[in-house]
Amino acid sequence: MEKIGPLHRRLPPSAADDQPACNDSTNPCFGELLTGIAAIPATRRRVLQGGLGSLALAFLGWIDLPSATAGGRPTLNFPALAAAREDAVRVADGHVLQLLYAWGDPVSDGPAFRSDAGNSAAEQAVQAGMHHDGMHFFPFSENGQASSTRGVLCINHEYTDEGLLHADGMAEWSHAKTIKSQNAHGVSVIEVELVGSGAERRWRVVRPSRYARRITARTPLRIAGPAAGAPAMRTRDDARGLVVFGTLANCAMGVTPWGTYLSCEENFNGYFNGLAQPTPEQQRYGIRRGGHGARWHEHDRRFDVASEANEANRFGWVVEIDPRQPTQAPVKRTALGRFKHESATVTLAADRRVVVYMGDDEAFEYIYKYVSDDPFPSSDPAGGGHLLDRGTLYVARFSADGRGRWLALQHGRNGLVAATGFADQADVLIRARQAADLVGATKMDRPEWIAVHPQTGEVYCTLTNNRRRSIADAANPRAPNAFGHIIRWREAGGDAAASDFSWDIFVLCGDPQNADAGQRGNIRGDAFGSPDGLWFDAQGRLWIQTDAPGAAIRSGDYERLGNNQVLVADVGSGEVRRFLSGPHGCEITGLTGTPDGCNLFVNIQHPGEAPGARADPARPLAISGWPANQFPEATGGRPRSATVVIRRRDGRVVAG
């Protein structure tokens, strides 16, 4: 999700439009609206065929479920939920909700959350961070099968609201507040299990657990891949350029065939105090004077560009975490490029090379793909991390005729040479945005989550919105684009490593009652806008999560759409049905489930978000009282991002 402007918060749409765009390249827009481009049938294939071994399968949880219909088509077998405006989570009839893990809950043994924001920086380091985002359930193996009752959850914590994190907000900013803020970022790794029987069955966090840990903006991480050790990655604290303290702005995620978690660093630029006159490289990544108002640089010189020019180059990467190895340092995989990563969705090519799809979440940025040099070995299913260090990064160009091409971002190819300002491959990867500019990638309307259909291999990507667009093109057919859309493509020959693809637009989001015909969309079913998270279940149903900014929810173009929500789509028929609605000011994100499909984990992020500003520390409950207002067991005092679990009352597959 894009956080732009001061205070590291979303601004009202009108204010957001005034923020300077980072991409001022002259890459061509095709200038043709999408009209009648026929969907090209994709070659059906299986994703991640065989050879993973029981351990990897147990952690991945990719288990085939029976098709919901005799003809093999998934069904939307639940009653649609009406658009909701309550300060609560609402879910389709026949399902039950449970609160599992909220900001401030201990990861393992540790201090409880204090409703007055009185937890110390040290306590926050062993508690759930703020603003839960991307998430994955890694099931344990039981008798050679992937368990649906025990496993590990990896949960991203994207950013902080200092008005809620500290009792007096940003007043008298200090070193202690800086450390607490840094410790509220990063990733949680927690062990969970389903206990009890019948109607009393509930999920719980296992405490203590040998798997439990917090990875924060202060945790040592290893740097790997072509940019490791490069001059631009070296600092006074790390003269070799091989170790960085912390990961932050952790948004969406991915999962590897060898059972590791990929956490994506998105809006890292907002934490850095830039120069009064930023360099072109800094400007291209949005590193400006004051950043987004985090004020970390006042007590941690790493985040002051004038004091440490290269530290910002060490963020904006994909971070690999092994949930089975709690003492192993996470790794920043630089071969995947540096930008505002939103998702790192992994699949295998026909020859078993690893393919990673990624979006750069900002207006007019690009869609990327990485292809490893070597195949994933079925003989060593637990040791594939090195495959993310040696390969080729590509960026997408969408043509107006419904075809597209992947353009290699590799030194010595496509004009990426010393004469055009790229010294070597490390330089290409550190400045991936500029490399993509040079090769002529297509500017997109905020590429976010990417999902691969588990049966057909079709790839879907959310383009959340872009009110700044003034000229439409085929792949981004509305100007401005208030509601966003979902694009999909089919790799040539059904091979994820192919250089060419065909594409169409799966859905144009909107409100069919909007006064502007161009913003009504073409949804078959329940209206929605600002699609963000995407997830395919094993039946091939596409789950869509929305992230309309707090300033837009229930007003203006979004007046009739209610709070942010989860919808389920049948990608064959195009039908979309609303399944869940969240509390005031929240975003819905991070869907994942158990292998049997009977438990769905969902993150409710930033309930009570104050439009365009941080929360008022004197009135923390001004916008939302969730989750305490819905779940009596939750400590109140302020809204808290949290993970909830959804199950059917009859114990069958969720939404099945």
Tab-separated table of C-alpha atoms in Angstrom, residues 257-415:
chain	number	residue	atom	x	y	z
A	257	PRO	CA	9.206	-23.746	-2.836
A	258	TRP	CA	11.842	-24.492	-0.195
A	259	GLY	CA	9.574	-23.200	2.572
A	260	THR	CA	10.855	-19.703	3.335
A	261	TYR	CA	9.068	-16.378	3.668
A	262	LEU	CA	9.781	-13.362	1.452
A	263	SER	CA	9.008	-10.023	3.108
A	264	CYS	CA	8.827	-6.966	0.855
A	265	GLU	CA	10.275	-3.575	1.829
A	266	GLU	CA	8.015	-0.922	0.328
A	267	ASN	CA	7.982	2.746	1.411
A	268	PHE	CA	11.486	2.818	2.875
A	269	ASN	CA	12.160	6.302	1.496
A	270	GLY	CA	9.901	7.993	4.039
A	271	TYR	CA	12.210	7.110	6.930
A	272	PHE	CA	15.170	9.047	5.557
A	273	ASN	CA	15.851	12.735	5.985
A	274	GLY	CA	17.087	13.695	2.552
A	275	LEU	CA	19.068	16.618	1.258
A	276	ALA	CA	17.607	20.042	0.525
A	277	GLN	CA	18.636	19.369	-3.076
A	278	PRO	CA	18.394	15.599	-3.572
A	279	THR	CA	20.505	13.888	-6.197
A	280	PRO	CA	18.657	12.494	-9.250
A	281	GLU	CA	19.072	9.001	-7.786
A	282	GLN	CA	17.546	10.060	-4.474
A	283	GLN	CA	14.740	11.956	-6.146
A	284	ARG	CA	13.844	8.943	-8.298
A	285	TYR	CA	13.193	6.989	-5.093
A	286	GLY	CA	11.376	9.827	-3.309
A	287	ILE	CA	14.089	10.553	-0.734
A	288	ARG	CA	13.498	14.184	0.223
A	289	ARG	CA	14.101	16.633	3.035
A	290	GLY	CA	12.096	15.591	6.102
A	291	GLY	CA	10.991	12.276	4.612
A	292	HIS	CA	7.524	11.362	5.858
A	293	GLY	CA	8.138	12.876	9.270
A	294	ALA	CA	9.435	9.772	11.062
A	295	ARG	CA	12.200	11.795	12.808
A	296	TRP	CA	14.382	8.712	13.274
A	297	HIS	CA	17.336	10.655	11.861
A	298	GLU	CA	17.363	12.893	14.943
A	299	HIS	CA	18.586	9.980	17.073
A	300	ASP	CA	19.885	7.462	14.513
A	301	ARG	CA	22.277	9.039	12.010
A	302	ARG	CA	21.829	6.100	9.613
A	303	PHE	CA	18.593	7.734	8.515
A	304	ASP	CA	20.125	11.133	7.803
A	305	VAL	CA	21.357	11.151	4.200
A	306	ALA	CA	23.780	13.974	4.941
A	307	SER	CA	25.435	11.798	7.613
A	308	GLU	CA	25.257	8.461	5.781
A	309	ALA	CA	24.732	8.774	2.046
A	310	ASN	CA	24.516	5.031	1.280
A	311	GLU	CA	22.192	3.754	4.013
A	312	ALA	CA	19.075	4.285	1.891
A	313	ASN	CA	20.554	1.991	-0.771
A	314	ARG	CA	20.357	-0.839	1.754
A	315	PHE	CA	16.554	-0.717	1.907
A	316	GLY	CA	13.901	-1.405	-0.722
A	317	TRP	CA	14.739	-5.104	-1.114
A	318	VAL	CA	13.048	-8.482	-0.693
A	319	VAL	CA	13.997	-10.159	2.601
A	320	GLU	CA	14.102	-13.955	2.945
A	321	ILE	CA	13.250	-15.439	6.357
A	322	ASP	CA	13.366	-19.131	7.276
A	323	PRO	CA	10.535	-19.757	9.791
A	324	ARG	CA	12.130	-23.066	10.794
A	325	GLN	CA	15.453	-21.503	11.814
A	326	PRO	CA	14.822	-18.900	14.555
A	327	THR	CA	18.543	-18.164	15.028
A	328	GLN	CA	19.296	-17.686	11.329
A	329	ALA	CA	19.750	-14.114	10.112
A	330	PRO	CA	17.280	-12.976	7.427
A	331	VAL	CA	18.774	-12.205	4.010
A	332	LYS	CA	18.202	-9.261	1.670
A	333	ARG	CA	18.167	-10.773	-1.839
A	334	THR	CA	19.522	-8.011	-4.080
A	335	ALA	CA	19.152	-9.908	-7.364
A	336	LEU	CA	15.411	-9.139	-7.102
A	337	GLY	CA	16.065	-5.403	-7.492
A	338	ARG	CA	15.536	-2.338	-5.335
A	339	PHE	CA	12.228	-0.489	-5.470
A	340	LYS	CA	9.042	-0.176	-3.403
A	341	HIS	CA	8.344	-3.887	-3.365
A	342	GLU	CA	4.725	-4.960	-3.178
A	343	SER	CA	4.600	-8.751	-3.328
A	344	ALA	CA	7.178	-11.338	-4.348
A	345	THR	CA	5.027	-14.111	-5.757
A	346	VAL	CA	6.949	-17.291	-6.566
A	347	THR	CA	6.215	-20.004	-9.106
A	348	LEU	CA	8.300	-22.424	-11.183
A	349	ALA	CA	9.021	-22.293	-14.910
A	350	ALA	CA	8.590	-25.309	-17.164
A	351	ASP	CA	12.230	-26.260	-16.550
A	352	ARG	CA	11.829	-25.677	-12.779
A	353	ARG	CA	13.678	-22.370	-12.707
A	354	VAL	CA	12.379	-20.084	-9.977
A	355	VAL	CA	10.240	-17.138	-11.122
A	356	VAL	CA	9.333	-14.228	-8.831
A	357	TYR	CA	6.679	-11.640	-9.830
A	358	MET	CA	6.881	-8.218	-8.153
A	359	GLY	CA	5.106	-4.856	-8.245
A	360	ASP	CA	6.496	-1.408	-7.446
A	361	ASP	CA	3.711	0.319	-5.516
A	362	GLU	CA	3.721	3.904	-6.656
A	363	ALA	CA	1.883	5.808	-9.351
A	364	PHE	CA	3.505	5.306	-12.775
A	365	GLU	CA	5.834	2.536	-11.610
A	366	TYR	CA	6.452	-0.907	-13.064
A	367	ILE	CA	5.825	-4.662	-12.881
A	368	TYR	CA	8.912	-6.886	-12.586
A	369	LYS	CA	9.815	-10.556	-12.939
A	370	TYR	CA	12.917	-12.430	-11.804
A	371	VAL	CA	14.026	-15.744	-13.361
A	372	SER	CA	16.769	-17.799	-11.698
A	373	ASP	CA	19.693	-19.136	-13.720
A	374	ASP	CA	19.381	-22.642	-12.294
A	375	PRO	CA	16.398	-24.919	-11.690
A	376	PHE	CA	14.990	-25.756	-8.289
A	377	PRO	CA	16.418	-29.199	-7.470
A	378	SER	CA	13.895	-31.798	-6.404
A	379	SER	CA	16.783	-33.644	-4.736
A	380	ASP	CA	17.329	-30.779	-2.239
A	381	PRO	CA	13.904	-29.285	-1.486
A	382	ALA	CA	15.069	-27.377	1.595
A	383	GLY	CA	18.056	-25.541	0.112
A	384	GLY	CA	16.959	-23.166	-2.633
A	385	GLY	CA	17.914	-19.768	-1.221
A	386	HIS	CA	20.892	-19.388	-3.531
A	387	LEU	CA	18.505	-19.455	-6.504
A	388	LEU	CA	17.452	-15.918	-5.531
A	389	ASP	CA	21.039	-14.662	-5.952
A	390	ARG	CA	21.793	-15.696	-9.524
A	391	GLY	CA	19.308	-14.856	-12.227
A	392	THR	CA	17.873	-12.141	-14.458
A	393	LEU	CA	15.524	-9.331	-13.469
A	394	TYR	CA	12.972	-8.238	-16.093
A	395	VAL	CA	10.449	-5.415	-16.356
A	396	ALA	CA	7.156	-5.504	-18.277
A	397	ARG	CA	6.143	-3.594	-21.394
A	398	PHE	CA	2.429	-3.846	-22.234
A	399	SER	CA	1.501	-3.196	-25.862
A	400	ALA	CA	-1.876	-1.911	-27.019
A	401	ASP	CA	-2.584	-5.080	-29.038
A	402	GLY	CA	-2.913	-7.253	-25.925
A	403	ARG	CA	0.631	-8.558	-26.073
A	404	GLY	CA	3.610	-7.801	-23.904
A	405	ARG	CA	7.300	-8.424	-23.459
A	406	TRP	CA	9.692	-8.855	-20.548
A	407	LEU	CA	12.733	-6.592	-20.923
A	408	ALA	CA	15.951	-7.757	-19.269
A	409	LEU	CA	17.531	-5.459	-16.697
A	410	GLN	CA	20.981	-6.892	-17.104
A	411	HIS	CA	24.219	-5.002	-17.505
A	412	GLY	CA	25.400	-5.098	-21.091
A	413	ARG	CA	21.895	-5.590	-22.515
A	414	ASN	CA	19.171	-3.179	-23.651
A	415	GLY	CA	21.435	-0.161	-23.327
